PDB file of C-alpha atoms in Angstrom:
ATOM      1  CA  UNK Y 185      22.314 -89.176  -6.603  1.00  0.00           C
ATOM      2  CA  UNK Y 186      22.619 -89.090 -10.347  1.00  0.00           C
ATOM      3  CA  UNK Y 187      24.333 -91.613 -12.412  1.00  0.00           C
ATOM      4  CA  UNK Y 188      24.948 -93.012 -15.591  1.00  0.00           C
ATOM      5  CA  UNK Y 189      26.884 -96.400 -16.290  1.00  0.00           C
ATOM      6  CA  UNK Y 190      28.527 -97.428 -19.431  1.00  0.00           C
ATOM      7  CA  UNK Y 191      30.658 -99.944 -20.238  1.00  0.00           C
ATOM      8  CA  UNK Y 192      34.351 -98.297 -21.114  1.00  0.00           C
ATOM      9  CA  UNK Y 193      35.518-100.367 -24.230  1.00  0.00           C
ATOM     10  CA  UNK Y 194      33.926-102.144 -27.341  1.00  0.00           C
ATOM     11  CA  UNK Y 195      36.295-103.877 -29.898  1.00  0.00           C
ATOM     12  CA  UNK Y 196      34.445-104.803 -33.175  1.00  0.00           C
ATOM     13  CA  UNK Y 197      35.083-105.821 -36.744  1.00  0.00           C
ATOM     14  CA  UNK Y 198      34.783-103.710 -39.362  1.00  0.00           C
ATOM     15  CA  UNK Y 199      30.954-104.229 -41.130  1.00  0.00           C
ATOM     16  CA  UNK Y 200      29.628-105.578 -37.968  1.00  0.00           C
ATOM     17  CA  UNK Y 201      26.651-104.270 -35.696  1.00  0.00           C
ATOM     18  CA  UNK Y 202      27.939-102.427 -32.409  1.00  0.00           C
ATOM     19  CA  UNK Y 203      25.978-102.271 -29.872  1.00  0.00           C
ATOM     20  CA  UNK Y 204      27.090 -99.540 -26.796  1.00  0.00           C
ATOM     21  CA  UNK Y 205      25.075 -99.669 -23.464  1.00  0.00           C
ATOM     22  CA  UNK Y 206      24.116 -97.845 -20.566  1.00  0.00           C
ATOM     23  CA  UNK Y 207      22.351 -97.471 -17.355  1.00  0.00           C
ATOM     24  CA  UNK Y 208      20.802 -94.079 -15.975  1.00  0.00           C
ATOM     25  CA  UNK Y 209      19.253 -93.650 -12.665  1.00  0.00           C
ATOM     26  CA  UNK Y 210      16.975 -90.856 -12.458  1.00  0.00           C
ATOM     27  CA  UNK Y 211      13.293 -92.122 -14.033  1.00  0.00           C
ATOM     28  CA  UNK Y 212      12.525 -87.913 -14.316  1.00  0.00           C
ATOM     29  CA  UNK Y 213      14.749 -87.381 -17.560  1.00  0.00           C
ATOM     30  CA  UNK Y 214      12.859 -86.262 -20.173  1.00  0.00           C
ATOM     31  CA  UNK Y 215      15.827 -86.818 -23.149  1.00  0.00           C
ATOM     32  CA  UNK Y 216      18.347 -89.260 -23.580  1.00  0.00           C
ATOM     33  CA  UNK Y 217      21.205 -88.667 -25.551  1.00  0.00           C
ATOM     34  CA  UNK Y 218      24.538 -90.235 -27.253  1.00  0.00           C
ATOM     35  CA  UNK Y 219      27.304 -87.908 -28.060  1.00  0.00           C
ATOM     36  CA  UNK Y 220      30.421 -88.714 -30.060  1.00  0.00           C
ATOM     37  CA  UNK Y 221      33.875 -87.881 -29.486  1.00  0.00           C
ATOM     38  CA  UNK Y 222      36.518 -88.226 -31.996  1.00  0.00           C
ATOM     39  CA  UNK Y 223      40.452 -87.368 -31.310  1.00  0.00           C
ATOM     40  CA  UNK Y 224      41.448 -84.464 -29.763  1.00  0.00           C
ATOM     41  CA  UNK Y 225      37.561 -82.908 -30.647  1.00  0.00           C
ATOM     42  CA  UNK Y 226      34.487 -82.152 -28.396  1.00  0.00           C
ATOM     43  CA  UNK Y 227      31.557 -83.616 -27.785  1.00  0.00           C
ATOM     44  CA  UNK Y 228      28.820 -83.942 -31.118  1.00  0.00           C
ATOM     45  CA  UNK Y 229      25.014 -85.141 -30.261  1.00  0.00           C
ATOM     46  CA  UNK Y 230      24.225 -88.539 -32.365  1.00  0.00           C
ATOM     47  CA  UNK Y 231      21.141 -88.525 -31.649  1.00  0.00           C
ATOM     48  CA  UNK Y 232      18.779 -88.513 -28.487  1.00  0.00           C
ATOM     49  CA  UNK Y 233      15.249 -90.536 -27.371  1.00  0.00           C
ATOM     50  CA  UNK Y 234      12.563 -88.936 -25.538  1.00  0.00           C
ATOM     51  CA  UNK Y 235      11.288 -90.808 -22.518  1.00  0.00           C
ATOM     52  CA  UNK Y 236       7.982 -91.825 -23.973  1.00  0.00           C
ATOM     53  CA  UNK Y 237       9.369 -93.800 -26.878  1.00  0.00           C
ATOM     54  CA  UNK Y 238      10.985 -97.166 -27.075  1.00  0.00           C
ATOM     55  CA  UNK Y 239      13.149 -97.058 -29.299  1.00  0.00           C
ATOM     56  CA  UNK Y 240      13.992 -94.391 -32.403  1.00  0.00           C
ATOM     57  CA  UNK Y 241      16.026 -95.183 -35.799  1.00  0.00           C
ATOM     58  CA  UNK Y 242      18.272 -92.588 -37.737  1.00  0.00           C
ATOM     59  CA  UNK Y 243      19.895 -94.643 -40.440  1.00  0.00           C
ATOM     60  CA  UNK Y 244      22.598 -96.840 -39.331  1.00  0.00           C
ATOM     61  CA  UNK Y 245      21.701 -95.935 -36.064  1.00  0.00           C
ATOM     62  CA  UNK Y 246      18.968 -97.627 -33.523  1.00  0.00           C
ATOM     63  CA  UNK Y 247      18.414 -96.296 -30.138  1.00  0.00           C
ATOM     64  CA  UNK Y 248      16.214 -98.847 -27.624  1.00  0.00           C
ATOM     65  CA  UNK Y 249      14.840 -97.319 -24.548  1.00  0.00           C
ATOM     66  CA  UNK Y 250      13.678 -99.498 -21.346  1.00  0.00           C
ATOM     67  CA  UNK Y 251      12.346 -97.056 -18.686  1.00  0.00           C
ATOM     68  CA  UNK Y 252      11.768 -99.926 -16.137  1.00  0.00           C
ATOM     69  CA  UNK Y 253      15.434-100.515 -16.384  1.00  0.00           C
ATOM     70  CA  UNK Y 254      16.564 -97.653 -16.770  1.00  0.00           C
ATOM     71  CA  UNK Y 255      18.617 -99.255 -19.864  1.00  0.00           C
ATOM     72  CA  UNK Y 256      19.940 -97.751 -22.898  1.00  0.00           C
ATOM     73  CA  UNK Y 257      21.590 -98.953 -25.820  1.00  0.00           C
ATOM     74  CA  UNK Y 258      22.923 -97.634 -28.774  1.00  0.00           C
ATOM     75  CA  UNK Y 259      23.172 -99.772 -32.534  1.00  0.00           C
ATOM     76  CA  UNK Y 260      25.366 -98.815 -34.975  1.00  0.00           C
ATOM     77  CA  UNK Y 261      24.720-101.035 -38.310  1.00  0.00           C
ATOM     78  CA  UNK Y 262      27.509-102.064 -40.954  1.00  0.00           C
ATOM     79  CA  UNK Y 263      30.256-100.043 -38.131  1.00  0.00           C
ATOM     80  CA  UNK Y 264      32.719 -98.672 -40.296  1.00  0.00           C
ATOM     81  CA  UNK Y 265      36.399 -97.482 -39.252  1.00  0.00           C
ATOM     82  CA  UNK Y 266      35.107 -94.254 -38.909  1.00  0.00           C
ATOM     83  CA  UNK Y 267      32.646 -95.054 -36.105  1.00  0.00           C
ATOM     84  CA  UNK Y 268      36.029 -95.196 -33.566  1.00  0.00           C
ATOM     85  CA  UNK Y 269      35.634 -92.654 -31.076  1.00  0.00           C
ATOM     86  CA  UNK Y 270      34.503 -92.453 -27.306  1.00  0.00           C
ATOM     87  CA  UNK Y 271      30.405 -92.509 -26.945  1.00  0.00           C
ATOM     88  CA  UNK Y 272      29.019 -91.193 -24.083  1.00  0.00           C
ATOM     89  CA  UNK Y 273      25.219 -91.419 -22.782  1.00  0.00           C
ATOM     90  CA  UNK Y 274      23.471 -88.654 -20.901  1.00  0.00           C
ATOM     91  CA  UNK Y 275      20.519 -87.827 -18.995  1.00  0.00           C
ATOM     92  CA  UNK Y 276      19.248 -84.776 -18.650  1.00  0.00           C
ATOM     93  CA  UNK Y 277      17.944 -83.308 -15.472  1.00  0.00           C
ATOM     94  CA  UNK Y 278      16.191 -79.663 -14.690  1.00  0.00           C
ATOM     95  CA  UNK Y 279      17.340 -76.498 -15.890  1.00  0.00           C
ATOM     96  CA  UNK Y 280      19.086 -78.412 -19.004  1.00  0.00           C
ATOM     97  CA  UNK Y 281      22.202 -80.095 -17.032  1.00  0.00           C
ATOM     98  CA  UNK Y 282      23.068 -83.192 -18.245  1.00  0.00           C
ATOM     99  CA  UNK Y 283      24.764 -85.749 -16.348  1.00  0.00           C
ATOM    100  CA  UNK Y 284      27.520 -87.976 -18.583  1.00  0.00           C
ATOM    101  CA  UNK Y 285      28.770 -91.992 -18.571  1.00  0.00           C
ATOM    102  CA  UNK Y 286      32.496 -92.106 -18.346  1.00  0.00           C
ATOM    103  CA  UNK Y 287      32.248 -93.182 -22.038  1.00  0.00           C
ATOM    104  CA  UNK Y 288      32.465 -96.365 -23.992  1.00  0.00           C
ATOM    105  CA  UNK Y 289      35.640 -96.237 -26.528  1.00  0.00           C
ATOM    106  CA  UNK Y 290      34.891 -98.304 -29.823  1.00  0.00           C
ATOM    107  CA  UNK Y 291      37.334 -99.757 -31.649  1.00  0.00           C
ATOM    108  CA  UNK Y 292      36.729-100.722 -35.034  1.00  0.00           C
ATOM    109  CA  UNK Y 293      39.076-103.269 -36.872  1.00  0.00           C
ATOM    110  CA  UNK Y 294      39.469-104.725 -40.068  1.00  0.00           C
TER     111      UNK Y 294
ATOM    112  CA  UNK E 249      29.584 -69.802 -39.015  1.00  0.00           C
ATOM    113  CA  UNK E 250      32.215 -70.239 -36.061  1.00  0.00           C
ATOM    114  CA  UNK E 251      29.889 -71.764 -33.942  1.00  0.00           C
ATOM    115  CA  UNK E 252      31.182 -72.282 -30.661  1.00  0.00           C
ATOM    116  CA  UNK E 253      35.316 -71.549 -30.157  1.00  0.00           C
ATOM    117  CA  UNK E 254      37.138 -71.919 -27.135  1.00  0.00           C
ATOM    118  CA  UNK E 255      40.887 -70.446 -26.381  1.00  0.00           C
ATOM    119  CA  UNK E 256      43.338 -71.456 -26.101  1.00  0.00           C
ATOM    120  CA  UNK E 257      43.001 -75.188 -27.021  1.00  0.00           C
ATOM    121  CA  UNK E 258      46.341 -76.258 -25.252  1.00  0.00           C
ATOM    122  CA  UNK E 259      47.432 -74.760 -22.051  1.00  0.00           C
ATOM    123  CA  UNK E 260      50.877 -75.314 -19.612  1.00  0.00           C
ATOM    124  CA  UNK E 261      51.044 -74.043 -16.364  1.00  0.00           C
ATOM    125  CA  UNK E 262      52.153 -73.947 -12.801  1.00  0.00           C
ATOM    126  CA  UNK E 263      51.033 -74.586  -9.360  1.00  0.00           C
ATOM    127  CA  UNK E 264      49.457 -71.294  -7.927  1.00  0.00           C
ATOM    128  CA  UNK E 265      48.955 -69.041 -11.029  1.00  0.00           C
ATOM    129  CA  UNK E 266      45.668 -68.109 -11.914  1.00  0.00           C
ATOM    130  CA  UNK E 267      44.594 -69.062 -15.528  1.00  0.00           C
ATOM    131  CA  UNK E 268      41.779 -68.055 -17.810  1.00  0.00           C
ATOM    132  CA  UNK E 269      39.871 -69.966 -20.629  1.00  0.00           C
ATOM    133  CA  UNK E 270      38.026 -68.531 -22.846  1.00  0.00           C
ATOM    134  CA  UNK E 271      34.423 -69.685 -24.895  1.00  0.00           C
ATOM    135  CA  UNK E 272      32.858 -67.567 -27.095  1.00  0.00           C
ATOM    136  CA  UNK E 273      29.731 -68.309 -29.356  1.00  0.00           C
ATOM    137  CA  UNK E 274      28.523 -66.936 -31.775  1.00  0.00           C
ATOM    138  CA  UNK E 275      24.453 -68.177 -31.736  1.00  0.00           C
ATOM    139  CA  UNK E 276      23.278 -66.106 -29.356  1.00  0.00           C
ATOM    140  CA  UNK E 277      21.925 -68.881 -26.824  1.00  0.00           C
ATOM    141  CA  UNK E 278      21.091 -68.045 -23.594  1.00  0.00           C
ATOM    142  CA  UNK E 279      22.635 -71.242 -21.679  1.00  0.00           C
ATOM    143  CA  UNK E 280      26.261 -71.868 -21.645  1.00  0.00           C
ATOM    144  CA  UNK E 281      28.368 -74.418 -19.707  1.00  0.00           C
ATOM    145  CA  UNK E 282      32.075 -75.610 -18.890  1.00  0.00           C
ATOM    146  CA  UNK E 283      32.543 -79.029 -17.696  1.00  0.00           C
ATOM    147  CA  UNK E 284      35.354 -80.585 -17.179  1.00  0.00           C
ATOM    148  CA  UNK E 285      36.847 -84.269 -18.313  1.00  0.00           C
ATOM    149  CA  UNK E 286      38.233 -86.674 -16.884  1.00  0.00           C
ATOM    150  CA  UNK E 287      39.653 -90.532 -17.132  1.00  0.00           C
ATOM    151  CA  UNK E 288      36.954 -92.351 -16.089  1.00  0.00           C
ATOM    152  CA  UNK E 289      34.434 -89.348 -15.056  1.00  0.00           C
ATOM    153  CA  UNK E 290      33.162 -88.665 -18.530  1.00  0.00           C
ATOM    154  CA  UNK E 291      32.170 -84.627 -18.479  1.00  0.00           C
ATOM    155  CA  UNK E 292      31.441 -83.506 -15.484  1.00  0.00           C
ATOM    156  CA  UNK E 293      29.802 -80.011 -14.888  1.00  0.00           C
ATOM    157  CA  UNK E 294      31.554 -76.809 -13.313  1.00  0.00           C
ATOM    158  CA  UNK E 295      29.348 -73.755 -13.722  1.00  0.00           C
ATOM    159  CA  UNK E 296      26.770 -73.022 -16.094  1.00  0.00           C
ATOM    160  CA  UNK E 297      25.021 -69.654 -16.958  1.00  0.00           C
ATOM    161  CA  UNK E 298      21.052 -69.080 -17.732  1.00  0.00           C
ATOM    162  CA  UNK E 299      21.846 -65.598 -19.224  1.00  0.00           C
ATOM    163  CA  UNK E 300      24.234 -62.669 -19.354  1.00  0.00           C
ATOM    164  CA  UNK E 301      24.995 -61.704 -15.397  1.00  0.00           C
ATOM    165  CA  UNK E 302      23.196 -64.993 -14.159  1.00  0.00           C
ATOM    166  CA  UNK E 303      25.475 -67.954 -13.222  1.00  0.00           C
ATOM    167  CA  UNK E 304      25.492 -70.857 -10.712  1.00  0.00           C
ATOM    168  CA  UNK E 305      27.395 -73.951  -9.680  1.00  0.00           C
ATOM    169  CA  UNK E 306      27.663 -77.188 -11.170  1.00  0.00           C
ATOM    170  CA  UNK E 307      28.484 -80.520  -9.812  1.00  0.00           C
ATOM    171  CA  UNK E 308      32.639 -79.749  -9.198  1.00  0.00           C
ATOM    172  CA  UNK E 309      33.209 -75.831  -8.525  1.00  0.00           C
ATOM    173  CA  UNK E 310      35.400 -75.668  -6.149  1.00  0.00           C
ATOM    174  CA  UNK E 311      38.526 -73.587  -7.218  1.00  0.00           C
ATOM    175  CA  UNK E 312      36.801 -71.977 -10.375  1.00  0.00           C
ATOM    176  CA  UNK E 313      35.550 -68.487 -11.273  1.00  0.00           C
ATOM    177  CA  UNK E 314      33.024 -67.477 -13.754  1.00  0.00           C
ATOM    178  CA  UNK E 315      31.189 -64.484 -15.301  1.00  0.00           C
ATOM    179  CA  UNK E 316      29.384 -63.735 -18.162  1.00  0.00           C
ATOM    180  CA  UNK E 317      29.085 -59.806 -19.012  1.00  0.00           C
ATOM    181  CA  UNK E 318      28.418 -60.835 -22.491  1.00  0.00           C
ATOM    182  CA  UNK E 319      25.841 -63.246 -23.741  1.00  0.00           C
ATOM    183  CA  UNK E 320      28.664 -64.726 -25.497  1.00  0.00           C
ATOM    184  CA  UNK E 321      31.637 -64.846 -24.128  1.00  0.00           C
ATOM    185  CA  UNK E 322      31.952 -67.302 -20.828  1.00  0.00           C
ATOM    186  CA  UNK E 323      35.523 -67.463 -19.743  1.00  0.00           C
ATOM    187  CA  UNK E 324      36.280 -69.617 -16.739  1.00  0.00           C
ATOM    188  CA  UNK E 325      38.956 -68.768 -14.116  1.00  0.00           C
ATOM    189  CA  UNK E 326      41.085 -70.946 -11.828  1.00  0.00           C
ATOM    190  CA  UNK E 327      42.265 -68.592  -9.576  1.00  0.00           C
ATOM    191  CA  UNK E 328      44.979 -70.624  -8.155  1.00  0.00           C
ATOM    192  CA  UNK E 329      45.132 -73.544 -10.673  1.00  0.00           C
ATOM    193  CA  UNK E 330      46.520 -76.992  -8.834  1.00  0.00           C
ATOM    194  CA  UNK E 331      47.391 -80.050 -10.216  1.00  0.00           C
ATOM    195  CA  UNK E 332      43.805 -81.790  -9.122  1.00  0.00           C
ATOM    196  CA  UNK E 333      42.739 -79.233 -11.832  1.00  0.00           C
ATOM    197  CA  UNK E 334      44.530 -81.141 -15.329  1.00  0.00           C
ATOM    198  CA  UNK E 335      42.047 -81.663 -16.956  1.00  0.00           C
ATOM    199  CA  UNK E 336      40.408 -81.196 -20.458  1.00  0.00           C
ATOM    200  CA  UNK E 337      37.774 -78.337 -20.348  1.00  0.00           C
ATOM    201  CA  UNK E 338      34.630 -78.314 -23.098  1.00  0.00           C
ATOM    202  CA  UNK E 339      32.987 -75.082 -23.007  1.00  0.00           C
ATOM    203  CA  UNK E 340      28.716 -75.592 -24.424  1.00  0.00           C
ATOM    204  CA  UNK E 341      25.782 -73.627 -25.570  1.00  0.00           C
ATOM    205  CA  UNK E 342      22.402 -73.921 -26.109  1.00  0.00           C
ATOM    206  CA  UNK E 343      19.602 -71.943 -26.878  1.00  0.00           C
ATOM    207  CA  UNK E 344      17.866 -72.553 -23.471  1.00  0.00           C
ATOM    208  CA  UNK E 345      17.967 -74.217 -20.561  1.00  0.00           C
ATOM    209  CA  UNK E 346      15.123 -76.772 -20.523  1.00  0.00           C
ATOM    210  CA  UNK E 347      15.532 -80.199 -21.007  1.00  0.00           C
ATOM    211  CA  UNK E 348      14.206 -80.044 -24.726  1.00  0.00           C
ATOM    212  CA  UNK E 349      17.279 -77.899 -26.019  1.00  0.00           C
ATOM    213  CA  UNK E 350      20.281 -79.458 -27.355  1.00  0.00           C
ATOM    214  CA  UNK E 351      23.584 -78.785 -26.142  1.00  0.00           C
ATOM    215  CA  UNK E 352      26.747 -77.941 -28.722  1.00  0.00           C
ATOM    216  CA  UNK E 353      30.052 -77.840 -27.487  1.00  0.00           C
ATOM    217  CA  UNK E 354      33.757 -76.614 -28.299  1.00  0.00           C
ATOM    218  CA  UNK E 355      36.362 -78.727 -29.319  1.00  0.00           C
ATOM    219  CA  UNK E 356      37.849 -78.118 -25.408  1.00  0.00           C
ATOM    220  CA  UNK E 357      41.281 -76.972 -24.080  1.00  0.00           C
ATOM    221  CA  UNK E 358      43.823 -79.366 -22.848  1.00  0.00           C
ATOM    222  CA  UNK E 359      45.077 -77.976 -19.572  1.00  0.00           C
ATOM    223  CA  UNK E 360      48.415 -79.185 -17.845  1.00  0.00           C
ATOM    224  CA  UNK E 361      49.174 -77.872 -14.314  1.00  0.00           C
ATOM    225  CA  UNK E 362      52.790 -78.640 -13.342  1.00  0.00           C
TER     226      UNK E 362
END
């Protein structure tokens, strides 16, 4: 069946590069995504990767793609105290149903 | 500009009674979904909904109602809540169901069944 692996804890220093990863299992998704969680908030999309690319960057964020792992990471430049939360990856299959990591929490200290 | 709300955020109750949440949006989209969360499961999906009257299971339904007589509302109904069922619950939207739409979410209800 479906599954996505992540790692469930990052500690970094502040100004650092983080780097979150995770493992997916069905070659069919189309979109990859990382969503953000913050305290006591709900889920908000980073960003996402289609399937064709390698790797996409949005500011202090790079996303690298390897399809014949089935590997995705997640950069996050210069992380800044603000970048603690929980970040999940997700798939997406048919009919729009995306399938989550158990989440990675960062923790960002000075 | 609401968005997406969902109601109530924090919820106590007991073994047996039935409880409701509530998500409403205010977009329009045609694709809605609850999910549930977990330690350790990430989100994991209950029921979603393609359009008003049309809904179908997710992943983990068992013990859940839904409906949708209004594009958007979505409430979602455990009927006879148990503790199995403490959970945080993230109500999301989006404007269809393909796997090129984006999906926005609430900011959840924490749900405690004693």
């Amino acid at each position: 069946g479906e599954d996505v692996e992540q790692s469930l804890f990052l500690s970094v220093r502040e100004g650092d590069s983080s780097v979150i990863n995770c493992t997916y299992t069905d070659s069919s998704s189309t979109y990859l995504y990382w969503y953000k969680q913050e305290p006591g908030a709900g889920l908000q999309l980073l960003t996402y990767i289609f399937s064709n690319m390698d790797m996409k960057q949005d500011q202090r964020l790079t996303v690298l793609l390897n399809k014949k792992d089935k590997h995705l990471s997640l950069r996050i430049a210069d992380t800044q105290t603000g970048d603690s939360a929980i970040y999940f990856c997700a798939e997406i299959l048919s009919l729009g149903k995306l399938i989550f990591g158990a989440g990675t929490r960062l923790a960002v200290h000075p | 500009d609401a968005g997406i709300t969902q109601s109530p955020r924090y919820k106590i109750t007991e073994t047996g009674r039935q409880v409701t949440l509530m998500c409403h949006q205010t977009w329009s989209h045609s694709y809605m979904f609850w999910y549930r969360q977990d330690l350790g499961h990430g989100l994991r999906l209950i029921y979603y909904s393609a359009a008003a009257d049309i809904t179908d299971k997710g992943e983990v339904p068992d013990g859940y109602v839904v409906s949708r007589s209004k594009t958007e509302n979505f409430p979602l109904t455990l009927e006879s809540a148990t503790r199995s069922q403490t959970s945080v619950y993230f109500c999301a939207s989006s404007e269809e169901g393909g796997t090129f739409f984006t999906q926005y979410f609430g900011p959840g209800t924490r749900l405690l069944v004693l």
